[in-house]
mmCIF file of N, CA and C in Angstrom:
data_model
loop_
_atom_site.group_PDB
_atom_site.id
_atom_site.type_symbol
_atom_site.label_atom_id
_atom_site.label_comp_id
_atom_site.label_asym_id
_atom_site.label_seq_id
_atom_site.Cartn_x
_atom_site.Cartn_y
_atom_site.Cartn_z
ATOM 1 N N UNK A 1 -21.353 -52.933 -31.613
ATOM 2 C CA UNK A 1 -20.115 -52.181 -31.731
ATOM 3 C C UNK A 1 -19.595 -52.396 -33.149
ATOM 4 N N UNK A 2 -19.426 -51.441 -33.820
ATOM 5 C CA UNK A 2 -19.181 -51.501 -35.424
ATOM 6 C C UNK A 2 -17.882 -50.747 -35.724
ATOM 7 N N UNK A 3 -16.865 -51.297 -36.060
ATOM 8 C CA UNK A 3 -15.285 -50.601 -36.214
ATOM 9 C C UNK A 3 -14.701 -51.671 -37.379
ATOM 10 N N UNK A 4 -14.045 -50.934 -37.535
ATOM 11 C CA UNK A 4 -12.846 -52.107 -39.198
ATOM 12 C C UNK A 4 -11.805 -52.020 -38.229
ATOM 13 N N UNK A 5 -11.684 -51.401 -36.797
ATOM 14 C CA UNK A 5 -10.545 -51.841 -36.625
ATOM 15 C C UNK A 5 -10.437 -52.731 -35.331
ATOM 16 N N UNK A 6 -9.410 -53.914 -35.832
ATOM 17 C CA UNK A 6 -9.941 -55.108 -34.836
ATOM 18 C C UNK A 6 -9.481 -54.831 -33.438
ATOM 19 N N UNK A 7 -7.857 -53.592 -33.107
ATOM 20 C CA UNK A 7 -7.804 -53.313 -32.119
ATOM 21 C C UNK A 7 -8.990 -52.710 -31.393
ATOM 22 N N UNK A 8 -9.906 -51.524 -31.812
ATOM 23 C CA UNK A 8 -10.499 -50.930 -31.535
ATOM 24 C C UNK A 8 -11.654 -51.727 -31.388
ATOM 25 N N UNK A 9 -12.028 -52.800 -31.557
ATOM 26 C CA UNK A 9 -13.313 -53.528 -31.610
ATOM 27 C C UNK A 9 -13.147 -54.409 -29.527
ATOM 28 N N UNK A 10 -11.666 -54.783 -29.893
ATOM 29 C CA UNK A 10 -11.005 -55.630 -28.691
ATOM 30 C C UNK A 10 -11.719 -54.153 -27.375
ATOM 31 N N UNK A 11 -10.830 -52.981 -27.612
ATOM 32 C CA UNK A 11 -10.875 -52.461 -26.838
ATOM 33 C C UNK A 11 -11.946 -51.605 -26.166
ATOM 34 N N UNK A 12 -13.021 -51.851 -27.019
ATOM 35 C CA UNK A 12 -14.428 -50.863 -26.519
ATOM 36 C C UNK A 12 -15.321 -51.517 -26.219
ATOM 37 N N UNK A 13 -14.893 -53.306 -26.466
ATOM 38 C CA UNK A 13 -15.714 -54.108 -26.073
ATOM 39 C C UNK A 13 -15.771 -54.670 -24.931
ATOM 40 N N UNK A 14 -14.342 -54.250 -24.248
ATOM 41 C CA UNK A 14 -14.308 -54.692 -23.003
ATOM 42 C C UNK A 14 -14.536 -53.353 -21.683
ATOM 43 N N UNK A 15 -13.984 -52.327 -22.030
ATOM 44 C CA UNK A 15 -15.548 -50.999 -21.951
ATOM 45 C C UNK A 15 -16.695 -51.227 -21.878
ATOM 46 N N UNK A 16 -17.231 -51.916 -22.955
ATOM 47 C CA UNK A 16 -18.395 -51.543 -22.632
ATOM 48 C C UNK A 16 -18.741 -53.016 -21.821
ATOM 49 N N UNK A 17 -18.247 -53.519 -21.300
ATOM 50 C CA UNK A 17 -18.685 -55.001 -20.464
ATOM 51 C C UNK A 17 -18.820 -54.171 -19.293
ATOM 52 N N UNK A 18 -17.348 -53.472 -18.623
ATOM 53 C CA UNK A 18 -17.499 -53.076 -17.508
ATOM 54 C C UNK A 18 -18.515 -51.945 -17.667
ATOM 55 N N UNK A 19 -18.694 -51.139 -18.650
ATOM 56 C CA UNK A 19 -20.101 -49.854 -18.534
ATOM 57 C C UNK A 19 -21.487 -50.940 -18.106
ATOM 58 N N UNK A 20 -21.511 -52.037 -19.119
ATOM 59 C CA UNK A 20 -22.280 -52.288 -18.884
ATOM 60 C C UNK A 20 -22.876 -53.843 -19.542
ATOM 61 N N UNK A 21 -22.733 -54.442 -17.959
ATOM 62 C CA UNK A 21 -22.525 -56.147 -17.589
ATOM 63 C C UNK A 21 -23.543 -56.575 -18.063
ATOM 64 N N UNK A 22 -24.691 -56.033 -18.038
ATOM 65 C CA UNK A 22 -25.561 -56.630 -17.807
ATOM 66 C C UNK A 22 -26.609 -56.914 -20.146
ATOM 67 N N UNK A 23 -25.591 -56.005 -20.705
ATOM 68 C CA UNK A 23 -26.074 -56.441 -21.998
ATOM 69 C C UNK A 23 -24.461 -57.459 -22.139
ATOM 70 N N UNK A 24 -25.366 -57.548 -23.746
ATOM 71 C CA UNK A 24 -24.632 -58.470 -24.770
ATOM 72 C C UNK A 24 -23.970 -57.799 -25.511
ATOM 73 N N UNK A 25 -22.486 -57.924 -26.564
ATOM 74 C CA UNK A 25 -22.339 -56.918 -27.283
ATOM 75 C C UNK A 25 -21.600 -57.599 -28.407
ATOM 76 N N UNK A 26 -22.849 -57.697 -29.474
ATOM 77 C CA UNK A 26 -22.235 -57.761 -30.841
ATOM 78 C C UNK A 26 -21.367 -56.871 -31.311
ATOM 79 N N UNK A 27 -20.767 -57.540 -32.314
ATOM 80 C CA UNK A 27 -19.320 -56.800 -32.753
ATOM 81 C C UNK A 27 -19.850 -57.012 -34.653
ATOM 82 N N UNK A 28 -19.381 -55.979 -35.012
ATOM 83 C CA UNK A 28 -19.548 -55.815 -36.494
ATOM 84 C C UNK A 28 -18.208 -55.251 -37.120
ATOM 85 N N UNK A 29 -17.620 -55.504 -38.427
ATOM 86 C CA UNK A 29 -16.502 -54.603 -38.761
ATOM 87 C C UNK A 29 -16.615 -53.586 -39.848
ATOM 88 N N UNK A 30 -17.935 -53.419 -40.360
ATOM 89 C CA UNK A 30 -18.433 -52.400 -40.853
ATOM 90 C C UNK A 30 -20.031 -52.671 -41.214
ATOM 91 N N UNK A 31 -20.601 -51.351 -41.245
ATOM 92 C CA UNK A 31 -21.392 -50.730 -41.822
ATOM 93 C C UNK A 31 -22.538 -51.945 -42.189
ATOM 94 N N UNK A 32 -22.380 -52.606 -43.388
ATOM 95 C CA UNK A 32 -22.702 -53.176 -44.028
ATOM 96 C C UNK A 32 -23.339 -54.944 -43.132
ATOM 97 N N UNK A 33 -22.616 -55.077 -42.446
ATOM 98 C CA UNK A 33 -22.639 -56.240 -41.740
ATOM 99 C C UNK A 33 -23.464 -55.971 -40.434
ATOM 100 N N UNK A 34 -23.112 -54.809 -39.460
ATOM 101 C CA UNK A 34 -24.004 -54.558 -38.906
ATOM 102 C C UNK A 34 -25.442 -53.856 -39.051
ATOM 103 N N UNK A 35 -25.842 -53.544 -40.279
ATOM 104 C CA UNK A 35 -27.023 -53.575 -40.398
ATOM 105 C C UNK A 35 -27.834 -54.618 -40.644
ATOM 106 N N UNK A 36 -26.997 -55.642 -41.496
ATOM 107 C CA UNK A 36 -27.631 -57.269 -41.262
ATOM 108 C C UNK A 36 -28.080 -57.392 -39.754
ATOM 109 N N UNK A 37 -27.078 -57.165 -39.017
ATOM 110 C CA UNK A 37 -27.430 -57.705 -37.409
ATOM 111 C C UNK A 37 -28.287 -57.302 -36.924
ATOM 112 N N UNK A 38 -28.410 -55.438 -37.379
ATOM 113 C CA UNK A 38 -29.348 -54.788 -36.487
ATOM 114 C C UNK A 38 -31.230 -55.213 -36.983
ATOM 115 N N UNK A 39 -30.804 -55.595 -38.329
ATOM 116 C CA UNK A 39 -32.275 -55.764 -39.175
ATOM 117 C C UNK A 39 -32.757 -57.210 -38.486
ATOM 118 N N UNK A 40 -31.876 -58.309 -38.500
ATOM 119 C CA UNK A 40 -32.331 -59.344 -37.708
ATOM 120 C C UNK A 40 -32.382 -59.336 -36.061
ATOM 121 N N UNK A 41 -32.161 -58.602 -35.403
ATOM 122 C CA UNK A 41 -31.978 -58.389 -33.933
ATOM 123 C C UNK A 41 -31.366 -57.059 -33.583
ATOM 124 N N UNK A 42 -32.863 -55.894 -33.371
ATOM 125 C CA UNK A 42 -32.814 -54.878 -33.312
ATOM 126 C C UNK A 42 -31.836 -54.803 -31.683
ATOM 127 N N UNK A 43 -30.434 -53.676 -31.842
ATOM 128 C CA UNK A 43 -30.160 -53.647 -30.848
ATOM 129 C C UNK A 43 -30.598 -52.500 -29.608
ATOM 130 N N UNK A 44 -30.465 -52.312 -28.356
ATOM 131 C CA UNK A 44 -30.852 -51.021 -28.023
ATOM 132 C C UNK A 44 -29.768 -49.716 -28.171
ATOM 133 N N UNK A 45 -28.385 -50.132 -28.591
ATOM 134 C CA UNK A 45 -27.691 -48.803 -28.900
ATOM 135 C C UNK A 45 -26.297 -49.605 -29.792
ATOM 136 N N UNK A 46 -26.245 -48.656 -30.871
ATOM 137 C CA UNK A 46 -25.530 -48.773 -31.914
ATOM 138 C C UNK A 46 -24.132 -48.123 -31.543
ATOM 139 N N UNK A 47 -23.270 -48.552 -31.363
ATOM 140 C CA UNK A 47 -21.485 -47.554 -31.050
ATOM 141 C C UNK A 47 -21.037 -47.907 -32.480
ATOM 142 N N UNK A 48 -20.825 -46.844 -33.355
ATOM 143 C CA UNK A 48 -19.934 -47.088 -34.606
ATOM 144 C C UNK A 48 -18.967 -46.078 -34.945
ATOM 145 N N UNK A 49 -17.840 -46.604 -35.493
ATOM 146 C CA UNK A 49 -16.820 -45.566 -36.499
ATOM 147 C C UNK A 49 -17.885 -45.230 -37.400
ATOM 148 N N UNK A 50 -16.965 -43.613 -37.869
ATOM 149 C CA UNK A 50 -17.815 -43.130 -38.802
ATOM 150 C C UNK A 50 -16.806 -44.025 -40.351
ATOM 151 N N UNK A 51 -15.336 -43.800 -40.089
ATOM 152 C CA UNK A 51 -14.590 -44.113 -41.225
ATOM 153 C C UNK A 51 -14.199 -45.599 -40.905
ATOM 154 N N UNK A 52 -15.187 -46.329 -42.230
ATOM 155 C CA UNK A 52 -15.131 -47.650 -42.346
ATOM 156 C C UNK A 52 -15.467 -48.186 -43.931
ATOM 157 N N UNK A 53 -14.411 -49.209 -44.455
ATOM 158 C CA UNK A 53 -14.896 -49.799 -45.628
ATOM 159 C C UNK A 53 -16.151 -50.326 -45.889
ATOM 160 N N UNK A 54 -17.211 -50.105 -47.386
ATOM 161 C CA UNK A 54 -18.163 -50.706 -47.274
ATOM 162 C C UNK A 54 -19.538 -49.652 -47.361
ATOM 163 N N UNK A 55 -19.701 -49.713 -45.908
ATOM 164 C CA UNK A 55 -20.909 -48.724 -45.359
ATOM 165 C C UNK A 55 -19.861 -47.826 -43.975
ATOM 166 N N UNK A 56 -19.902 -46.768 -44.135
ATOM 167 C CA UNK A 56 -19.618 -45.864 -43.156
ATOM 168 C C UNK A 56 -20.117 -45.746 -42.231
ATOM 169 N N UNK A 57 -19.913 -45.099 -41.239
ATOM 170 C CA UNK A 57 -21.112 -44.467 -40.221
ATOM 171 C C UNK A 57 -22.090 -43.855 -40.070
ATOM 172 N N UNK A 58 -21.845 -42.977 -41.409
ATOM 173 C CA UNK A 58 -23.022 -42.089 -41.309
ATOM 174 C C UNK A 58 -23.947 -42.773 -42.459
ATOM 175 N N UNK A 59 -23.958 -42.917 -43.310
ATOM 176 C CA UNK A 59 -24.140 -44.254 -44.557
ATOM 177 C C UNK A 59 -25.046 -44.936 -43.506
ATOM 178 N N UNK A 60 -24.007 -45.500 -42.288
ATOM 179 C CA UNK A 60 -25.364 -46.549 -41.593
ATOM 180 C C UNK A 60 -26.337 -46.029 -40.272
ATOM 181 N N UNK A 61 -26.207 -44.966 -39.989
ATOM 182 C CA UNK A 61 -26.926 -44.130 -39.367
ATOM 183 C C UNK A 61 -28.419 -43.861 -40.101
ATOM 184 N N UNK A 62 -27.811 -43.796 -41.155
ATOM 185 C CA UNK A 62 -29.071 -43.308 -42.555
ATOM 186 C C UNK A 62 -30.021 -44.443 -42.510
ATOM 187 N N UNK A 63 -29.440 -45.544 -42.882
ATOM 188 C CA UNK A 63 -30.084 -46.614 -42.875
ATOM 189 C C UNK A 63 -30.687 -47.140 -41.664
ATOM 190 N N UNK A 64 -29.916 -47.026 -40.743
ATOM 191 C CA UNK A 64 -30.968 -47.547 -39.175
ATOM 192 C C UNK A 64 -32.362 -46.004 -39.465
ATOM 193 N N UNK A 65 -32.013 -45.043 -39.709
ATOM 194 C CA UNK A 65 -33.011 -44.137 -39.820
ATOM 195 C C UNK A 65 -34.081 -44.751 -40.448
ATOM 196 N N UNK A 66 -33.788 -45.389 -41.841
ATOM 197 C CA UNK A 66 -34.868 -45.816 -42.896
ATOM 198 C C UNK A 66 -35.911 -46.755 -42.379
ATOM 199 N N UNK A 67 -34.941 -47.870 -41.504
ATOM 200 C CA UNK A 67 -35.881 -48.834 -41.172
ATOM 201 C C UNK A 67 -36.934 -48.817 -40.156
ATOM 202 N N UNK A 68 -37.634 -49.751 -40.793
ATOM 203 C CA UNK A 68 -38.998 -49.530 -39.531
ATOM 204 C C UNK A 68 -38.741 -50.887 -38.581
ATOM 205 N N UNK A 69 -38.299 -50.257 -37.828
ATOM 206 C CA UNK A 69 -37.903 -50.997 -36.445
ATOM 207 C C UNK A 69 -39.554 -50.211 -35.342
ATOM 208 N N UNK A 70 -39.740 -51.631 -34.668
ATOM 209 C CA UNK A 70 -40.271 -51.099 -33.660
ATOM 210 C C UNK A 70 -39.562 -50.008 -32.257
ATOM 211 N N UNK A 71 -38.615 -50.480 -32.151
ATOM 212 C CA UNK A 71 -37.523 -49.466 -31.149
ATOM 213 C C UNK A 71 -36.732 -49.123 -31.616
ATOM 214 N N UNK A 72 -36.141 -47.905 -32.315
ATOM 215 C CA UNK A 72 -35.079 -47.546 -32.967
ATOM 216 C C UNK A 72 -34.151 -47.424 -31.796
ATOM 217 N N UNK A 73 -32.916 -48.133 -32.240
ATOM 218 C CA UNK A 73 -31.449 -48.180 -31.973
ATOM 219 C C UNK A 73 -30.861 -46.524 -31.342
ATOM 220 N N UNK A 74 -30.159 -46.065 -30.297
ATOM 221 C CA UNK A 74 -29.648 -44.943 -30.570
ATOM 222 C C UNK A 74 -28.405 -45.236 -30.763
ATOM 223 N N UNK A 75 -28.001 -44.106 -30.917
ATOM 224 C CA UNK A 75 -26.538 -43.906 -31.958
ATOM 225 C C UNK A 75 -25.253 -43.419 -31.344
ATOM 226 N N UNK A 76 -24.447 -44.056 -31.310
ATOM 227 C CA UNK A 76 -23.217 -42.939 -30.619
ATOM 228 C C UNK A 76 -22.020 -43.257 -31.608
ATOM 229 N N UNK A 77 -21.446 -42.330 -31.851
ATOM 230 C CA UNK A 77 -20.252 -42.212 -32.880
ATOM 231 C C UNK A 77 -18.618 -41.869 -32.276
ATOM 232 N N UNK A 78 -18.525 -42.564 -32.553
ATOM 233 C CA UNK A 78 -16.371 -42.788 -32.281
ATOM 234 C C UNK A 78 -15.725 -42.947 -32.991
ATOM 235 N N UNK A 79 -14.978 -42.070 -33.306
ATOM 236 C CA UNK A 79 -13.661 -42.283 -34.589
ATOM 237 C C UNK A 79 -12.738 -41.349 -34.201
ATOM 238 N N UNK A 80 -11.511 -41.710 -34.526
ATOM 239 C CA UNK A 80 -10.896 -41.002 -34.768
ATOM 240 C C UNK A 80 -10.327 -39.693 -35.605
ATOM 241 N N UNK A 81 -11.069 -39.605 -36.352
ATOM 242 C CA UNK A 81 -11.381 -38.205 -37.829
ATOM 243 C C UNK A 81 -12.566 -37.739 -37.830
ATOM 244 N N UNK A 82 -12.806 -37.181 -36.676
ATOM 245 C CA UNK A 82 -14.306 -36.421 -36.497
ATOM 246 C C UNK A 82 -13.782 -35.029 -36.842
ATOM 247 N N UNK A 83 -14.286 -34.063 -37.594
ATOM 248 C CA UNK A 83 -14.328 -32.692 -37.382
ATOM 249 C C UNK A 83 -15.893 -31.910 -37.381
ATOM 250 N N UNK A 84 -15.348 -30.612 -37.033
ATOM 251 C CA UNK A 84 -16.910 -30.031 -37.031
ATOM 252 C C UNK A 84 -18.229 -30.182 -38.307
ATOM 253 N N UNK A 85 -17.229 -30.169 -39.563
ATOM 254 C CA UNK A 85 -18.383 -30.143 -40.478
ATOM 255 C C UNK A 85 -19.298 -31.845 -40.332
ATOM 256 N N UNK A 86 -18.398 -32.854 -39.889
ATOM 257 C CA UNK A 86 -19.109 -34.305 -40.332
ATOM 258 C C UNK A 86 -19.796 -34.155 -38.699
ATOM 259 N N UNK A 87 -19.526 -33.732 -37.477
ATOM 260 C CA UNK A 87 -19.849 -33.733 -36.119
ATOM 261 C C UNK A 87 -21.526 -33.139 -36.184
ATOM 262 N N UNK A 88 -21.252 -32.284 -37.387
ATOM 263 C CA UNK A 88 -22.492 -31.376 -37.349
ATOM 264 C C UNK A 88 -23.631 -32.212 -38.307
ATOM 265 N N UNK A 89 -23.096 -32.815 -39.368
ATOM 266 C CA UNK A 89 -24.279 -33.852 -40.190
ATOM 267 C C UNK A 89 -25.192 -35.108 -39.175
ATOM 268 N N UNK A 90 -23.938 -35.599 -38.518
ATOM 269 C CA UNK A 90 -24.810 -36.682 -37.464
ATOM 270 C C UNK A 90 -25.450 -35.738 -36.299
ATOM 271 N N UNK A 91 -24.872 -34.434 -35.835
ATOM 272 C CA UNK A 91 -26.071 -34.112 -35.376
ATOM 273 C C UNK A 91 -27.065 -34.006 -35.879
ATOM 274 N N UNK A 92 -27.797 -33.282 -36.956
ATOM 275 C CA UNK A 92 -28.403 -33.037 -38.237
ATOM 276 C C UNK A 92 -29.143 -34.113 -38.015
ATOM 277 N N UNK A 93 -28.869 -35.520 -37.867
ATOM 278 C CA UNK A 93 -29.361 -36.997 -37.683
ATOM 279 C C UNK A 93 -30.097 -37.263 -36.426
ATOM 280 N N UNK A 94 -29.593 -36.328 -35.475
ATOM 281 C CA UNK A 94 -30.338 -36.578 -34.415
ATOM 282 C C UNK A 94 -29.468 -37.566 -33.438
ATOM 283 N N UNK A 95 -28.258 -37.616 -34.023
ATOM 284 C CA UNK A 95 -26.740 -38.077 -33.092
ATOM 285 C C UNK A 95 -26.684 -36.902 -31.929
ATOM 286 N N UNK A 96 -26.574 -37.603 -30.925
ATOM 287 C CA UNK A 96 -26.090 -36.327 -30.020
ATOM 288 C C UNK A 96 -24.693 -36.945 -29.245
ATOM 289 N N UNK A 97 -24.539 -37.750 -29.361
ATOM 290 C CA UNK A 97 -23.213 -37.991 -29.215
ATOM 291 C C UNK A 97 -22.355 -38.741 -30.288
ATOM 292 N N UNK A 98 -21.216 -37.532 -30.274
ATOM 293 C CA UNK A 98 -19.802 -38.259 -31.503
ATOM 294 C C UNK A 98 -18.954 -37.456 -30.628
ATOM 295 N N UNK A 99 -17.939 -38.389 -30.639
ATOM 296 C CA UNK A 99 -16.545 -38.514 -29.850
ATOM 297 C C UNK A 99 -15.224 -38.738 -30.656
ATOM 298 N N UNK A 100 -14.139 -38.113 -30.747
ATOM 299 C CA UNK A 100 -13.082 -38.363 -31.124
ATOM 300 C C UNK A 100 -12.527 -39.403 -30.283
ATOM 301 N N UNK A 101 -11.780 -40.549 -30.967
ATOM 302 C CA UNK A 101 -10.950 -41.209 -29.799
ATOM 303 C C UNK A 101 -9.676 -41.208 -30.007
ATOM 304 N N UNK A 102 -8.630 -41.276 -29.106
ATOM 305 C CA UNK A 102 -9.134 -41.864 -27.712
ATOM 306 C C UNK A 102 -10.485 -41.491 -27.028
ATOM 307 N N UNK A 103 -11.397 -41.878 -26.711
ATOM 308 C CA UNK A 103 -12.346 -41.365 -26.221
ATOM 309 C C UNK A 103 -12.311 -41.173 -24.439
ATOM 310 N N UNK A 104 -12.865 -39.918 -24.076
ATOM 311 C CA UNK A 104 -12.808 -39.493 -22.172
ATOM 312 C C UNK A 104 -13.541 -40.629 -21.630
ATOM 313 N N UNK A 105 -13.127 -41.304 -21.266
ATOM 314 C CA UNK A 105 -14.151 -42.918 -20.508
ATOM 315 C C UNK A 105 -15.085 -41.924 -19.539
ATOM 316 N N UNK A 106 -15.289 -41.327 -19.045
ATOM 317 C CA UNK A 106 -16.276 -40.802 -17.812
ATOM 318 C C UNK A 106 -17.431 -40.253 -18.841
ATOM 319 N N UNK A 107 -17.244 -39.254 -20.038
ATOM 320 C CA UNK A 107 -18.038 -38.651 -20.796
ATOM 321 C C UNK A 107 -18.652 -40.060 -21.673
ATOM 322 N N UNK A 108 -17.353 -41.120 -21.742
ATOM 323 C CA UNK A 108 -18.717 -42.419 -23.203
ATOM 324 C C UNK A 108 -19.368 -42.976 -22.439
ATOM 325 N N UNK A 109 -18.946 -43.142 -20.944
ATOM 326 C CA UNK A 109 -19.899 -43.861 -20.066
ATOM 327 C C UNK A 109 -21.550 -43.226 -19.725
ATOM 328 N N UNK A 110 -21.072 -41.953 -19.392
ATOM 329 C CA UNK A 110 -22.251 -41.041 -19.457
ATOM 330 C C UNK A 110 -23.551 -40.985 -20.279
ATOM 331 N N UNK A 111 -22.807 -40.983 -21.752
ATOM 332 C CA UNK A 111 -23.792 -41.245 -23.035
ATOM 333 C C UNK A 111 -24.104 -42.585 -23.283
ATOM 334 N N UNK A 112 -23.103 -43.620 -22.727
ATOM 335 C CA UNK A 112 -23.512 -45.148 -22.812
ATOM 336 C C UNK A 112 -24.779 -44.886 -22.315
ATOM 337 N N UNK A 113 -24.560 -44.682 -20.534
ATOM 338 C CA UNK A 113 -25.763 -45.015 -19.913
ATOM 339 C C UNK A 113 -27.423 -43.855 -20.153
ATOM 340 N N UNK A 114 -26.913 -43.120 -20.555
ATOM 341 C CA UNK A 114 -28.145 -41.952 -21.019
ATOM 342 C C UNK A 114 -28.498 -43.012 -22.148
ATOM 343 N N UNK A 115 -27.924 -43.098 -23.299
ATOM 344 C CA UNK A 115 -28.467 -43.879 -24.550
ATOM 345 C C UNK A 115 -29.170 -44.839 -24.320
ATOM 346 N N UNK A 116 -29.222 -45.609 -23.245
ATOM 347 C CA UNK A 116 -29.762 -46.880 -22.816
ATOM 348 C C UNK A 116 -30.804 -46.869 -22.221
ATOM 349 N N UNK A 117 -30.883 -45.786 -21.398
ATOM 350 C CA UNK A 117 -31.849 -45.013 -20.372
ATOM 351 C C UNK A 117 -32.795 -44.339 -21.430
ATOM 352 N N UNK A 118 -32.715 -43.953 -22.352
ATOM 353 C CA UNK A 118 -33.568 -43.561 -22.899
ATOM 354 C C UNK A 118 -34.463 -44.669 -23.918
ATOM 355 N N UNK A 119 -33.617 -45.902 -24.675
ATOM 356 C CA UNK A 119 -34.365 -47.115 -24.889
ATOM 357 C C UNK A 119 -35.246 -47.594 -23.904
ATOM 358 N N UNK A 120 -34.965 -47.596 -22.271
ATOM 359 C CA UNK A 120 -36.152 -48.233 -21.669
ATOM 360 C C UNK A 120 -37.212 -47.570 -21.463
ATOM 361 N N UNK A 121 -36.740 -46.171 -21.630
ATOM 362 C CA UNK A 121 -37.615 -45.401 -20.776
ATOM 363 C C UNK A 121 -38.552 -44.706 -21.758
ATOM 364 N N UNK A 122 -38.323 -44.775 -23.281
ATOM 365 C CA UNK A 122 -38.755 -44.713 -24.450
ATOM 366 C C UNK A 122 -38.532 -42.822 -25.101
#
């Protein structure tokens, strides 16, 4: 989970416990730091702001792209300053989910568990 903002880090982290108990969930506060994490301990799904000091979202989208990971990470995007033109670049990326937040809890749960479902299932 990658956000600069520490409310927002509190609050999607305990989301995603109840989505889902059964992972672990590193916390990053930008860009830059969680690609350290992801390069030393590939995760199975990346939740990041796009607008963050440092490395951005899409900045680190790019970069999980670059690396040669044996299981690439999928991606889901949450911020609050999404519009169509930046909605449409991470699609472009092969993002299929970005969310404005507040985010609809029934729809991030949905893509939580699809995103995850598709790491095991390859």
């Amino acid at each position: 989970l990658v956000d600069d903002s520490k409310t927002d880090r509190l609050l999607y982290s305990k989301i995603l416990k109840n989505i889902t108990p059964e992972y672990n969930i590193e916390i990053a506060s930008n860009g830059k730091e969680a690609l350290e994490k992801i390069m030393s301990a590939p995760p199975a799904l990346v939740i990041t702001d796009h607008l963050m000091p440092e490395m951005n979202g899409y900045e680190l989208t790019m970069e999980i792209k670059k690396l040669d990971l044996k299981g690439k990470p999928q991606v889901i995007i949450l911020s609050g300053d999404i519009d169509r033109s930046i909605s449409a670049d991470y699609h472009n990326l092969g993002i299929k989910y970005v969310f404005n937040k507040p985010v609809n809890l029934i729809n991030f749960k949905t893509a939580v568990e699809k995103s995850l479902k598709k790491v095991l299932t390859g």
